[in-house]
Amino acid sequence: MATESSLVCGEDCGGITWDYEIQQLTFGGGLWGALFGVGLALSVTAATSNVDSWRSGLELTCLRLNSSRFFLGLDFVLAVIQSIHFCVRTYTQTLTFIGFILEAIAAIYYLGFMLPFWGFAHCEGILSGFWWMFFDIAIPNSILIGAVVSLPVAEFEGKKTWFAPSWLAAIHLLRSWRKLLRANKVNVEMFRNQLIDSVVSTAFAVYLMAMMMLTFENLGEPEFMKSVSQEKWNTISSLYFILTSVATVGFGDLVPLTSLGRICTVFAIYMGLAWLATVAYRSLQILAVNQTGGGFFEPILHSKYIVVIGNPTGLMLRNFLAEIFHPDHAEDADDLHVSVILPHGHPGQDLVNEWLRQPENLRMLPRIHIFQGTALSDQDLPVGSAPGSAGLWRFLGCRRSARTDELSALPGLGVVVDFALSRADTGAPLEWKEVSSPLSFTSGAGEVPDVLDEAVAGMALGESKRLLAYGEPSNEADEVWEISGQKLPPCDVPLSLDVTLLEVEVKQDPRGVAVKTLKPGDGRTFAEAGDRVTVHYIGRLAANGKQFDSTHDRAFPFEFHVGVGKVIPGFDMGMMRLSEGEKALLTIPSALAYGPRGSGKIPPGADLIFEVHLVKVVRY
């Protein structure tokens, strides 16, 4: 029976030389050759016989191994032990019996873990087997396992060596790390997780290249390359000099002297540059995805959050968020975050993001997270971390159709509303001087402050809502309307406006928008309030036909959200009477255009004619 001292060199070890390495490579090559030969026979058998049961069993085993936290974790831990043990041995240049046992356990585990993948690859066919043997884990594993097996028997001048290329375990670190992330369902699309993954993977890759360099430089030139390196300047050294001139190579007089070391240096530099470029690109991609409503919400430690799903209008969502973070609820909302999942292409995302970037709303910006998806999808719902939320708000039936029997406050129609105004910071009621409730006005015509026009836009008959708003900062008089004879409220005071739509006067303006169809559309897809439409148009003055604007001059169409006051009321009304693809002439009276004030090339009181083409309608 072999004693402990006969298995390893202990403290009396040989160094790193090609005399030992050739013996280790012989063992490793023998293992690789055996795997290759038996694998080729297995591939031939699979091509000529029915081995479906073997293939299915091996495939299932591979899937289980790739998703098993235990086996992947064990692979990772053994690779960490081997990597650290190799670093220690480079300083002590010794190999204890315990150290050898650790190396042997890792080598046996790697072989057992590899065999199902080897078998499945060869059952898939000869080409699949060839690819796996040359480009997967077979070569580094064979070198590592062969080297460990040779440690008790490989001798030179009566001494065994402490060296085995255990740094190859870093390849296992990289592979098992990625698989562990998947097995634990770690979302690397989150920027923080992506950053951690990049740092850890980079550390493993740097270790791998550094230890490879250490090995080659300590081994020196192999016999067959010594003749190549006799001259200071040769093919390899010249290529090394030119290629590494793009970077600072060397530390003092510590530079690679061997051909293999120089090749390793070139490989490390350019692979490192490619690696950093890939990491930077992936990180920028994740940032871009998150900024456009993609990505995932990551719950904040020691905070609570609620999730909003459904199909709210942009205005409704804005009002809801303003109420949630109202100063009256400051204590309750101190550690609150809101995760919102909106349907893909929903215009509410742009509306709310624009609102959040206003100076008075910046306090809410870090705590509101808007994503795109649908609560009906098992893949999308976890985007907002709904399963762990403190509350789930669902907005159903929030969309109001412009083409139903139910009347709604479309731009240009007369409306009658009941309203109540109060200061949102104190709750004190406010009265508008010489203005009483109910109030009649034309929706979207600019007859009332924007805060009220926006609140009423798209409301259904009998619907009620609350809107929180501020006075306009650009108003030099520091007022919205004159209230009870006082110049109130100043621009930084919040208002709470409760509105109920009592009546919709369909024939309020006898001179409505006249629509003359030039080319029919599909007859099915009509724009509704909140939809995003793409339009080409030519605008002319009705009085003399003079053109004042055209999208054709700009070579790209005009996109906007219809029915929410983004354009003049008459244009909104006309667009919602057209179907997708339709071309028409819209005649818009001054009252539904720019009125007595005019605008730019449009004189006061001018009627307008638009030649329009409704290119596309995108539902919100």
Coordinates of C-alpha atoms in Angstrom, one line a residue:
M1 CA 0.0 0.0 0.0
A2 CA 1.4 3.4 -1.0
T3 CA 2.2 5.7 1.8
E4 CA 1.3 9.4 1.8
S5 CA 4.8 10.5 1.1
S6 CA 5.0 8.2 -1.9
L7 CA 2.0 9.8 -3.6
V8 CA 3.1 13.5 -3.5
C9 CA 6.4 15.4 -3.3
G10 CA 5.6 17.2 -0.1
E11 CA 8.2 19.9 0.5
D12 CA 10.9 18.2 -1.8
C13 CA 9.3 19.1 -5.1
G14 CA 10.6 19.8 -8.6
G15 CA 9.8 23.0 -10.3
I16 CA 7.8 23.9 -13.4
T17 CA 9.6 22.4 -16.3
W18 CA 8.6 20.9 -19.7
D19 CA 9.9 17.5 -18.4
Y20 CA 7.0 17.3 -16.0
E21 CA 4.5 19.0 -18.3
I22 CA 5.1 16.6 -21.2
Q23 CA 4.2 13.7 -18.9
Q24 CA 1.1 15.5 -17.7
L25 CA 0.1 16.3 -21.3
T26 CA 0.6 12.7 -22.2
F27 CA -1.9 11.6 -19.5
G28 CA -4.3 14.3 -20.6
G29 CA -3.9 13.5 -24.3
G30 CA -4.6 9.8 -23.5
L31 CA -7.8 10.7 -21.7
W32 CA -8.9 13.0 -24.5
G33 CA -8.0 10.4 -27.1
A34 CA -10.0 7.7 -25.2
L35 CA -13.0 10.0 -25.0
F36 CA -12.7 10.9 -28.7
G37 CA -12.4 7.3 -29.9
V38 CA -15.3 5.9 -27.7
G39 CA -17.3 9.0 -28.6
L40 CA -16.8 8.3 -32.3
A41 CA -17.9 4.7 -31.9
L42 CA -21.0 6.0 -30.0
S43 CA -21.8 8.5 -32.8
V44 CA -21.5 5.7 -35.4
T45 CA -23.8 3.5 -33.3
A46 CA -26.3 6.3 -32.9
A47 CA -26.3 6.8 -36.7
T48 CA -26.9 3.1 -37.4
S49 CA -29.0 2.0 -34.5
N50 CA -32.0 3.1 -32.5
V51 CA -30.5 4.8 -29.4
D52 CA -33.4 7.2 -28.8
S53 CA -33.9 6.0 -25.2
W54 CA -30.2 6.7 -24.5
R55 CA -30.4 10.1 -26.1
S56 CA -33.5 11.0 -24.2
G57 CA -32.1 9.9 -20.9
L58 CA -28.8 11.7 -21.5
E59 CA -30.6 14.9 -22.5
L60 CA -32.8 14.8 -19.4
T61 CA -29.7 14.3 -17.3
C62 CA -27.9 17.2 -18.9
L63 CA -31.0 19.5 -18.3
R64 CA -31.1 18.4 -14.7
L65 CA -27.4 19.1 -14.2
N66 CA -27.6 22.5 -15.9
S67 CA -30.5 23.5 -13.6
S68 CA -29.4 21.9 -10.3
R69 CA -28.3 24.4 -7.7
F70 CA -26.6 21.6 -5.8
F71 CA -24.4 20.2 -8.6
L72 CA -23.6 23.6 -10.1
G73 CA -22.8 24.9 -6.6
L74 CA -20.5 22.0 -5.9
D75 CA -18.8 22.5 -9.3
F76 CA -18.3 26.2 -8.4
V77 CA -17.0 25.5 -4.9
L78 CA -14.5 22.9 -6.1
A79 CA -13.3 25.3 -8.8
V80 CA -12.8 28.0 -6.2
I81 CA -10.8 25.6 -4.0
Q82 CA -8.6 24.5 -6.9
S83 CA -7.9 28.1 -8.0
I84 CA -7.0 29.3 -4.5
H85 CA -4.9 26.1 -3.9
F86 CA -2.9 26.8 -7.1
C87 CA -2.1 30.3 -6.0
V88 CA -0.9 29.0 -2.6
R89 CA 1.3 26.4 -4.3
T90 CA 3.0 29.0 -6.6
Y91 CA 4.4 30.6 -3.4
T92 CA 5.1 27.5 -1.3
Q93 CA 6.1 25.3 -4.3
T94 CA 5.0 22.3 -2.2
L95 CA 2.2 19.7 -2.5
T96 CA 0.8 18.1 0.7
F97 CA -1.2 14.9 0.8
I98 CA -4.4 16.9 1.7
G99 CA -3.8 19.2 -1.2
F100 CA -3.5 16.3 -3.6
I101 CA -6.8 14.8 -2.2
L102 CA -8.5 18.1 -2.9
E103 CA -7.2 18.1 -6.4
A104 CA -8.2 14.5 -7.0
I105 CA -11.7 15.1 -5.7
A106 CA -12.2 18.0 -8.0
A107 CA -10.8 16.1 -11.0
I108 CA -13.1 13.1 -10.4
Y109 CA -16.1 15.4 -10.0
Y110 CA -15.3 17.2 -13.3
L111 CA -15.0 13.9 -15.1
G112 CA -18.3 12.6 -13.8
F113 CA -20.1 15.9 -14.5
M114 CA -18.7 16.0 -18.0
L115 CA -19.6 12.5 -19.1
P116 CA -23.4 13.0 -19.7
F117 CA -22.7 16.0 -21.9
W118 CA -20.0 14.0 -23.8
G119 CA -22.5 11.1 -24.3
F120 CA -25.3 13.3 -25.4
A121 CA -23.2 15.3 -27.9
H122 CA -22.0 12.1 -29.6
C123 CA -25.6 10.6 -29.6
E124 CA -26.6 13.7 -31.6
G125 CA -24.2 12.8 -34.5
I126 CA -20.6 12.7 -35.6
L127 CA -20.4 16.5 -36.3
S128 CA -21.9 17.3 -32.9
G129 CA -19.4 15.0 -31.2
F130 CA -16.5 16.5 -33.1
W131 CA -17.6 20.1 -32.2
W132 CA -18.0 19.2 -28.5
M133 CA -14.6 17.5 -28.3
F134 CA -12.7 20.4 -29.9
F135 CA -14.6 23.5 -28.8
D136 CA -16.4 22.6 -25.5
I137 CA -14.9 21.6 -22.1
A138 CA -13.2 18.4 -23.3
I139 CA -9.7 19.7 -24.0
P140 CA -9.2 21.8 -20.8
N141 CA -10.8 19.1 -18.6
S142 CA -8.6 16.4 -20.2
I143 CA -5.4 18.5 -19.5
L144 CA -6.5 19.3 -15.9
I145 CA -7.6 15.7 -15.0
G146 CA -4.6 14.1 -16.7
A147 CA -2.2 16.5 -14.9
V148 CA -3.8 15.6 -11.5
V149 CA -3.7 11.9 -12.2
S150 CA 0.0 12.1 -13.2
L151 CA 1.1 13.9 -9.9
P152 CA 1.9 10.6 -8.0
V153 CA 3.8 9.0 -10.9
A154 CA 5.4 11.8 -13.0
E155 CA 9.1 12.2 -12.0
F156 CA 12.2 13.9 -13.3
E157 CA 15.6 13.3 -11.8
G158 CA 14.0 11.4 -8.9
K159 CA 11.6 14.2 -7.9
K160 CA 7.9 14.7 -8.3
T161 CA 6.4 18.1 -9.0
W162 CA 4.0 20.3 -7.2
F163 CA 2.7 21.8 -10.4
A164 CA -0.5 20.9 -12.2
P165 CA -2.5 23.5 -14.3
S166 CA -5.2 23.8 -11.7
W167 CA -5.9 27.3 -12.9
L168 CA -7.9 25.7 -15.7
A169 CA -10.6 25.4 -13.0
A170 CA -11.3 29.1 -13.8
I171 CA -13.1 27.9 -16.9
H172 CA -15.4 26.0 -14.5
L173 CA -15.9 29.1 -12.5
L174 CA -17.0 31.1 -15.6
R175 CA -19.4 28.3 -16.8
S176 CA -20.9 27.4 -13.4
W177 CA -21.3 31.0 -12.4
R178 CA -23.5 31.7 -15.5
K179 CA -25.5 28.5 -15.0
L180 CA -26.0 29.3 -11.3
L181 CA -27.4 32.7 -12.2
R182 CA -29.9 31.0 -14.5
A183 CA -30.7 28.3 -12.0
N184 CA -31.4 30.8 -9.3
K185 CA -33.4 32.9 -11.8
V186 CA -31.3 36.0 -11.2
N187 CA -32.5 38.7 -13.6
V188 CA -29.3 40.0 -15.3
E189 CA -31.5 42.5 -17.2
M190 CA -31.4 44.6 -14.0
F191 CA -28.5 47.0 -14.1
R192 CA -27.2 46.1 -10.7
N193 CA -27.2 42.4 -11.4
Q194 CA -25.6 43.0 -14.8
L195 CA -22.9 45.0 -13.1
I196 CA -22.2 42.3 -10.5
D197 CA -22.1 39.6 -13.2
S198 CA -19.7 41.6 -15.3
V199 CA -17.3 42.3 -12.4
V200 CA -17.3 38.6 -11.2
S201 CA -16.9 37.2 -14.7
T202 CA -14.1 39.7 -15.5
A203 CA -12.3 38.7 -12.3
F204 CA -12.4 35.0 -13.3
A205 CA -11.2 35.8 -16.8
V206 CA -8.3 37.9 -15.5
Y207 CA -7.3 35.1 -13.1
L208 CA -7.4 32.6 -16.0
M209 CA -5.2 34.7 -18.2
A210 CA -2.8 35.7 -15.4
M211 CA -2.2 32.1 -14.4
M212 CA -1.7 31.1 -18.0
M213 CA 1.0 33.7 -18.4
L214 CA 2.6 32.6 -15.1
T215 CA 2.7 29.0 -16.4
F216 CA 4.2 29.8 -19.8
E217 CA 6.8 32.1 -18.5
N218 CA 8.0 29.7 -15.8
L219 CA 8.0 26.7 -18.2
G220 CA 10.2 28.6 -20.7
E221 CA 10.4 27.8 -24.4
P222 CA 9.6 24.2 -25.4
E223 CA 12.4 22.4 -27.2
F224 CA 10.8 22.7 -30.7
M225 CA 10.5 26.5 -30.3
K226 CA 14.0 27.2 -28.9
S227 CA 15.5 27.5 -32.4
V228 CA 12.8 30.0 -33.3
S229 CA 13.7 32.2 -30.3
Q230 CA 17.5 32.3 -30.7
E231 CA 17.3 35.6 -32.5
K232 CA 15.9 38.6 -30.6
W233 CA 13.9 39.6 -33.6
N234 CA 11.9 36.9 -35.2
T235 CA 8.3 36.4 -36.5
I236 CA 6.7 36.0 -33.2
S237 CA 8.6 38.7 -31.4
S238 CA 8.0 41.2 -34.2
L239 CA 4.2 40.5 -34.2
Y240 CA 4.2 40.7 -30.4
F241 CA 5.9 44.1 -30.5
I242 CA 3.6 45.6 -33.2
L243 CA 0.4 44.2 -31.7
T244 CA 1.2 45.2 -28.1
S245 CA 2.3 48.7 -29.0
V246 CA -1.4 49.8 -28.6
A247 CA -1.2 49.2 -24.9
T248 CA 1.4 49.6 -22.1
V249 CA 2.8 46.1 -21.7
G250 CA 5.2 45.1 -18.9
F251 CA 5.8 46.1 -15.3
G252 CA 9.3 47.5 -15.0
D253 CA 11.5 44.8 -16.4
L254 CA 8.7 42.2 -16.0
V255 CA 7.8 41.4 -19.6
P256 CA 7.1 38.1 -21.3
L257 CA 10.3 36.5 -22.7
T258 CA 9.0 33.3 -24.2
S259 CA 7.1 33.0 -27.4
L260 CA 4.1 31.3 -25.7
G261 CA 4.1 34.1 -23.1
R262 CA 4.0 36.7 -25.8
I263 CA 1.2 35.0 -27.7
C264 CA -0.7 34.8 -24.4
T265 CA -0.1 38.5 -23.8
V266 CA -1.5 39.4 -27.3
F267 CA -4.5 37.2 -26.7
A268 CA -5.1 38.6 -23.3
I269 CA -5.0 42.2 -24.4
Y270 CA -7.3 41.9 -27.4
M271 CA -9.7 39.5 -25.7
G272 CA -9.7 41.9 -22.8
L273 CA -10.6 44.8 -25.0
A274 CA -13.4 42.8 -26.7
W275 CA -14.6 41.7 -23.2
L276 CA -14.8 45.3 -21.9
A277 CA -16.5 46.4 -25.1
T278 CA -19.1 43.6 -24.8
V279 CA -19.8 44.4 -21.1
A280 CA -20.1 48.2 -21.9
Y281 CA -22.5 47.5 -24.8
R282 CA -24.7 45.1 -22.7
S283 CA -24.8 47.6 -19.8
L284 CA -25.8 50.5 -22.2
Q285 CA -28.5 48.3 -23.7
I286 CA -30.0 47.5 -20.3
L287 CA -30.0 51.2 -19.5
A288 CA -31.7 52.1 -22.8
V289 CA -34.3 49.3 -22.3
N290 CA -35.1 50.5 -18.8
Q291 CA -35.5 54.1 -20.0
T292 CA -38.0 53.1 -22.6
G293 CA -40.3 51.1 -20.3
G294 CA -38.5 47.8 -20.5
G295 CA -36.5 46.1 -17.8
F296 CA -37.7 45.1 -14.4
F297 CA -38.6 46.7 -11.1
E298 CA -36.3 45.6 -8.2
P299 CA -37.9 46.1 -4.8
I300 CA -36.0 48.4 -2.5
L301 CA -34.8 47.0 0.8
H302 CA -37.0 48.0 3.8
S303 CA -39.5 49.8 1.6
K304 CA -43.1 48.9 0.5
Y305 CA -44.4 49.2 -3.0
I306 CA -47.7 48.9 -4.9
V307 CA -48.3 47.7 -8.4
V308 CA -50.6 49.4 -10.9
I309 CA -51.9 47.4 -13.9
G310 CA -54.7 47.7 -16.4
N311 CA -55.3 50.3 -19.1
P312 CA -55.7 53.8 -17.5
T313 CA -55.6 56.9 -19.5
G314 CA -52.5 59.0 -19.1
L315 CA -54.4 61.7 -17.3
M316 CA -56.0 59.2 -15.0
L317 CA -52.7 57.6 -14.1
R318 CA -51.1 61.0 -13.5
N319 CA -53.9 62.0 -11.2
F320 CA -53.7 58.7 -9.3
L321 CA -49.9 59.1 -8.8
A322 CA -50.4 62.7 -7.6
E323 CA -52.9 61.6 -5.1
I324 CA -50.7 58.7 -3.8
F325 CA -47.8 61.1 -3.2
H326 CA -49.9 64.0 -2.1
P327 CA -48.3 65.9 0.9
D328 CA -51.3 65.0 3.0
H329 CA -50.1 61.4 2.9
A330 CA -46.4 62.2 3.3
E331 CA -45.9 60.0 6.4
D332 CA -47.7 57.0 4.8
A333 CA -45.8 57.4 1.5
D334 CA -42.4 58.1 3.0
D335 CA -41.0 54.7 1.9
L336 CA -43.5 53.9 -0.8
H337 CA -42.6 53.0 -4.4
V338 CA -45.1 52.5 -7.3
S339 CA -44.5 50.0 -10.1
V340 CA -46.7 50.6 -13.2
I341 CA -47.3 48.0 -16.0
L342 CA -48.8 49.6 -19.1
P343 CA -49.7 48.0 -22.4
H344 CA -47.1 48.2 -25.1
G345 CA -47.1 51.5 -26.9
H346 CA -49.3 53.1 -24.2
P347 CA -49.1 57.0 -24.5
G348 CA -49.5 57.3 -20.8
Q349 CA -45.8 56.5 -20.3
D350 CA -44.6 59.6 -22.2
L351 CA -47.3 61.8 -20.5
V352 CA -46.4 60.7 -17.0
N353 CA -42.7 60.9 -17.6
E354 CA -43.0 64.4 -18.9
W355 CA -45.1 65.4 -15.9
L356 CA -42.6 63.8 -13.5
R357 CA -39.8 65.8 -14.9
Q358 CA -41.4 69.1 -14.0
P359 CA -39.5 70.8 -11.1
E360 CA -42.4 70.5 -8.6
N361 CA -42.7 66.7 -9.3
L362 CA -39.1 65.7 -9.2
R363 CA -39.5 64.4 -5.6
M364 CA -41.7 61.6 -7.0
L365 CA -39.5 60.7 -9.9
P366 CA -37.2 58.1 -8.1
R367 CA -40.2 56.3 -6.6
I368 CA -42.3 55.8 -9.7
H369 CA -41.2 53.0 -12.1
I370 CA -43.1 52.6 -15.4
F371 CA -42.8 49.4 -17.5
Q372 CA -44.5 48.0 -20.6
G373 CA -46.2 44.6 -20.6
T374 CA -49.6 43.1 -19.7
A375 CA -50.9 41.6 -16.5
L376 CA -52.4 38.8 -18.6
S377 CA -48.9 37.4 -19.3
D378 CA -47.0 35.3 -16.8
Q379 CA -43.8 36.7 -18.3
D380 CA -44.8 40.3 -18.0
L381 CA -46.4 40.4 -14.5
P382 CA -43.1 39.7 -12.6
V383 CA -41.7 42.8 -14.5
G384 CA -43.3 45.0 -11.8
S385 CA -42.7 42.5 -9.0
A386 CA -46.4 42.2 -8.5
P387 CA -46.2 38.9 -6.5
G388 CA -44.5 40.6 -3.6
S389 CA -46.2 43.9 -3.6
A390 CA -48.1 45.5 -0.6
G391 CA -51.0 46.3 -2.9
L392 CA -52.3 45.8 -6.4
W393 CA -54.3 48.5 -8.2
R394 CA -56.2 47.5 -11.3
F395 CA -57.7 50.0 -13.7
L396 CA -60.4 48.3 -15.7
G397 CA -62.7 49.9 -18.3
C398 CA -60.7 53.1 -18.2
R399 CA -60.9 53.5 -22.0
R400 CA -63.8 55.6 -23.3
S401 CA -64.7 55.0 -27.0
A402 CA -65.4 58.0 -29.1
R403 CA -67.8 55.9 -31.2
T404 CA -70.4 54.6 -28.8
D405 CA -73.8 55.6 -27.8
E406 CA -72.3 57.0 -24.6
L407 CA -71.5 60.7 -24.9
S408 CA -68.1 61.9 -24.0
A409 CA -66.4 65.3 -23.8
L410 CA -64.6 65.3 -27.2
P411 CA -62.7 68.5 -28.2
G412 CA -65.0 71.1 -29.8
L413 CA -68.1 69.9 -28.0
G414 CA -70.0 72.0 -25.5
V415 CA -69.9 70.6 -22.0
V416 CA -71.5 71.4 -18.7
V417 CA -69.6 70.5 -15.6
D418 CA -70.0 70.6 -11.8
F419 CA -66.8 71.4 -10.0
A420 CA -65.3 72.0 -6.6
L421 CA -62.0 73.7 -6.1
S422 CA -59.8 73.5 -3.0
R423 CA -56.2 73.9 -1.9
A424 CA -54.6 70.5 -1.9
D425 CA -52.1 71.4 0.8
T426 CA -54.7 72.6 3.4
G427 CA -58.0 71.3 2.0
A428 CA -59.5 74.8 2.3
P429 CA -62.3 75.3 -0.3
L430 CA -61.8 78.0 -2.9
E431 CA -64.4 79.9 -4.9
W432 CA -63.9 81.3 -8.4
K433 CA -64.9 84.9 -8.6
E434 CA -67.9 85.5 -10.9
V435 CA -67.8 81.8 -11.9
S436 CA -70.3 79.4 -10.4
S437 CA -70.9 75.7 -10.7
P438 CA -72.2 74.3 -13.0
L439 CA -70.0 75.8 -15.7
S440 CA -70.6 75.7 -19.5
F441 CA -67.7 75.9 -22.0
T442 CA -66.4 74.3 -25.2
S443 CA -64.0 71.4 -24.5
G444 CA -60.5 71.9 -25.8
A445 CA -61.2 75.5 -27.1
G446 CA -59.0 77.2 -24.5
E447 CA -62.0 79.0 -22.8
V448 CA -61.0 77.7 -19.4
P449 CA -57.6 77.1 -17.7
D450 CA -55.6 74.1 -19.0
V451 CA -56.1 72.3 -15.7
L452 CA -59.9 72.1 -16.2
D453 CA -59.7 71.5 -20.0
E454 CA -57.4 68.5 -19.4
A455 CA -59.6 67.2 -16.6
V456 CA -62.7 67.2 -18.8
A457 CA -61.0 65.8 -22.0
G458 CA -62.4 62.3 -22.8
M459 CA -64.7 62.2 -19.7
A460 CA -67.9 60.2 -20.2
L461 CA -71.3 61.7 -19.4
G462 CA -71.8 61.4 -15.6
E463 CA -68.2 60.5 -14.9
S464 CA -66.4 62.2 -12.0
K465 CA -62.7 62.6 -11.3
R466 CA -60.2 64.5 -9.1
L467 CA -57.3 66.3 -10.6
L468 CA -54.3 67.7 -8.7
A469 CA -52.5 70.6 -10.4
Y470 CA -50.4 73.7 -9.8
G471 CA -50.6 77.2 -11.0
E472 CA -48.7 77.9 -14.1
P473 CA -45.1 78.9 -13.3
S474 CA -45.0 81.1 -16.4
N475 CA -47.9 83.2 -15.2
E476 CA -46.3 86.5 -14.2
A477 CA -49.4 87.4 -12.2
D478 CA -48.9 84.3 -10.0
E479 CA -52.5 83.3 -10.4
V480 CA -54.6 80.7 -12.3
W481 CA -57.8 82.6 -12.0
E482 CA -58.8 85.5 -9.8
I483 CA -60.3 83.7 -6.8
S484 CA -62.6 85.6 -4.3
G485 CA -61.0 88.9 -5.3
Q486 CA -57.5 87.7 -4.3
K487 CA -54.5 86.9 -6.5
L488 CA -54.6 83.2 -5.6
P489 CA -53.1 80.7 -5.8
P490 CA -49.5 81.4 -6.6
C491 CA -47.7 79.2 -9.0
D492 CA -46.3 76.8 -6.3
V493 CA -49.6 76.1 -4.5
P494 CA -51.3 72.8 -5.4
L495 CA -55.0 72.7 -6.4
S496 CA -57.5 69.9 -5.9
L497 CA -60.2 70.0 -8.5
D498 CA -63.2 67.6 -8.4
V499 CA -65.1 67.6 -11.7
T500 CA -68.4 65.8 -12.8
L501 CA -69.5 65.9 -16.4
L502 CA -73.2 66.8 -16.3
E503 CA -74.0 67.5 -20.0
V504 CA -72.5 67.2 -23.5
E505 CA -74.0 69.6 -26.0
V506 CA -73.4 67.8 -29.3
K507 CA -74.6 70.8 -31.4
Q508 CA -72.9 73.5 -29.4
D509 CA -71.1 74.9 -32.4
P510 CA -73.2 75.0 -35.6
R511 CA -70.1 75.7 -37.6
G512 CA -68.4 72.4 -36.8
V513 CA -65.6 70.7 -38.7
A514 CA -66.6 69.8 -42.3
V515 CA -65.0 66.6 -43.6
K516 CA -64.8 65.8 -47.3
T517 CA -63.4 62.4 -48.1
L518 CA -60.9 62.3 -51.0
K519 CA -59.9 58.6 -50.6
P520 CA -61.7 56.1 -48.2
G521 CA -59.8 54.4 -45.5
D522 CA -60.3 50.9 -44.1
G523 CA -63.6 51.9 -42.6
R524 CA -62.8 50.0 -39.4
T525 CA -59.9 51.7 -37.5
F526 CA -61.0 55.0 -36.2
A527 CA -58.8 57.1 -33.8
E528 CA -60.1 57.5 -30.3
A529 CA -59.2 59.9 -27.5
G530 CA -55.6 59.1 -26.4
D531 CA -54.6 57.1 -29.5
R532 CA -51.4 58.0 -31.2
V533 CA -51.9 58.9 -34.9
T534 CA -49.5 59.5 -37.7
V535 CA -50.7 62.1 -40.2
H536 CA -49.5 63.9 -43.3
Y537 CA -51.1 67.2 -44.0
I538 CA -51.1 70.5 -45.9
G539 CA -52.6 73.5 -44.1
R540 CA -54.0 76.4 -46.1
L541 CA -56.0 79.6 -45.3
A542 CA -59.6 79.1 -46.4
A543 CA -59.8 82.8 -47.5
N544 CA -57.1 82.7 -50.2
G545 CA -55.7 79.1 -50.2
K546 CA -52.3 80.3 -49.1
Q547 CA -50.3 77.4 -47.6
F548 CA -49.0 78.0 -44.1
D549 CA -47.6 74.5 -43.2
S550 CA -47.0 71.1 -44.6
T551 CA -45.5 67.9 -43.4
H552 CA -44.4 67.0 -46.9
D553 CA -41.9 69.9 -46.7
R554 CA -40.3 68.2 -43.7
A555 CA -40.2 64.7 -45.4
F556 CA -41.7 63.0 -42.4
P557 CA -45.3 62.8 -41.0
F558 CA -46.7 64.4 -37.8
E559 CA -47.4 62.1 -34.8
F560 CA -49.5 63.1 -31.8
H561 CA -52.0 61.8 -29.3
V562 CA -55.5 62.6 -30.5
G563 CA -58.3 64.0 -28.4
V564 CA -56.2 65.2 -25.5
G565 CA -55.6 68.8 -26.5
K566 CA -52.2 68.4 -28.2
V567 CA -53.5 70.2 -31.4
I568 CA -56.3 72.7 -32.2
P569 CA -59.8 71.3 -31.3
G570 CA -60.9 71.2 -35.0
F571 CA -58.0 69.1 -36.0
D572 CA -58.7 66.7 -33.1
M573 CA -62.4 66.4 -34.1
G574 CA -61.5 65.8 -37.8
M575 CA -59.0 63.1 -37.0
M576 CA -61.5 61.2 -34.9
R577 CA -63.9 61.1 -37.8
L578 CA -61.4 59.4 -40.2
S579 CA -60.4 55.8 -40.5
E580 CA -56.9 54.5 -41.0
G581 CA -55.6 55.2 -44.5
E582 CA -58.3 57.8 -45.3
K583 CA -57.5 61.1 -47.2
A584 CA -59.8 64.0 -46.6
L585 CA -60.2 67.8 -46.6
L586 CA -61.0 69.3 -43.2
T587 CA -62.6 72.7 -43.1
I588 CA -62.1 74.1 -39.6
P589 CA -63.8 77.3 -38.4
S590 CA -61.8 79.9 -36.6
A591 CA -63.6 79.1 -33.3
L592 CA -62.1 75.6 -33.4
A593 CA -58.7 76.8 -34.7
Y594 CA -56.7 79.7 -33.4
G595 CA -59.6 82.1 -32.8
P596 CA -59.2 85.8 -32.6
R597 CA -55.6 85.7 -31.5
G598 CA -54.2 83.9 -34.6
S599 CA -50.8 82.2 -34.7
G600 CA -47.7 82.9 -36.8
K601 CA -48.7 82.9 -40.4
I602 CA -52.4 82.4 -39.5
P603 CA -54.2 85.8 -39.0
P604 CA -56.8 86.3 -36.3
G605 CA -60.2 84.9 -37.1
A606 CA -59.0 82.8 -40.0
D607 CA -60.8 79.6 -41.1
L608 CA -58.5 76.8 -42.1
I609 CA -58.5 74.0 -44.7
F610 CA -56.3 70.9 -44.1
E611 CA -55.6 68.3 -46.7
V612 CA -54.9 65.3 -44.5
H613 CA -53.9 61.6 -44.8
L614 CA -54.4 59.5 -41.7
V615 CA -51.4 57.1 -42.1
K616 CA -51.6 55.1 -39.0
V617 CA -53.6 54.7 -35.7
V618 CA -51.9 53.1 -32.7
R619 CA -54.2 52.2 -29.8
Y620 CA -53.2 53.2 -26.3

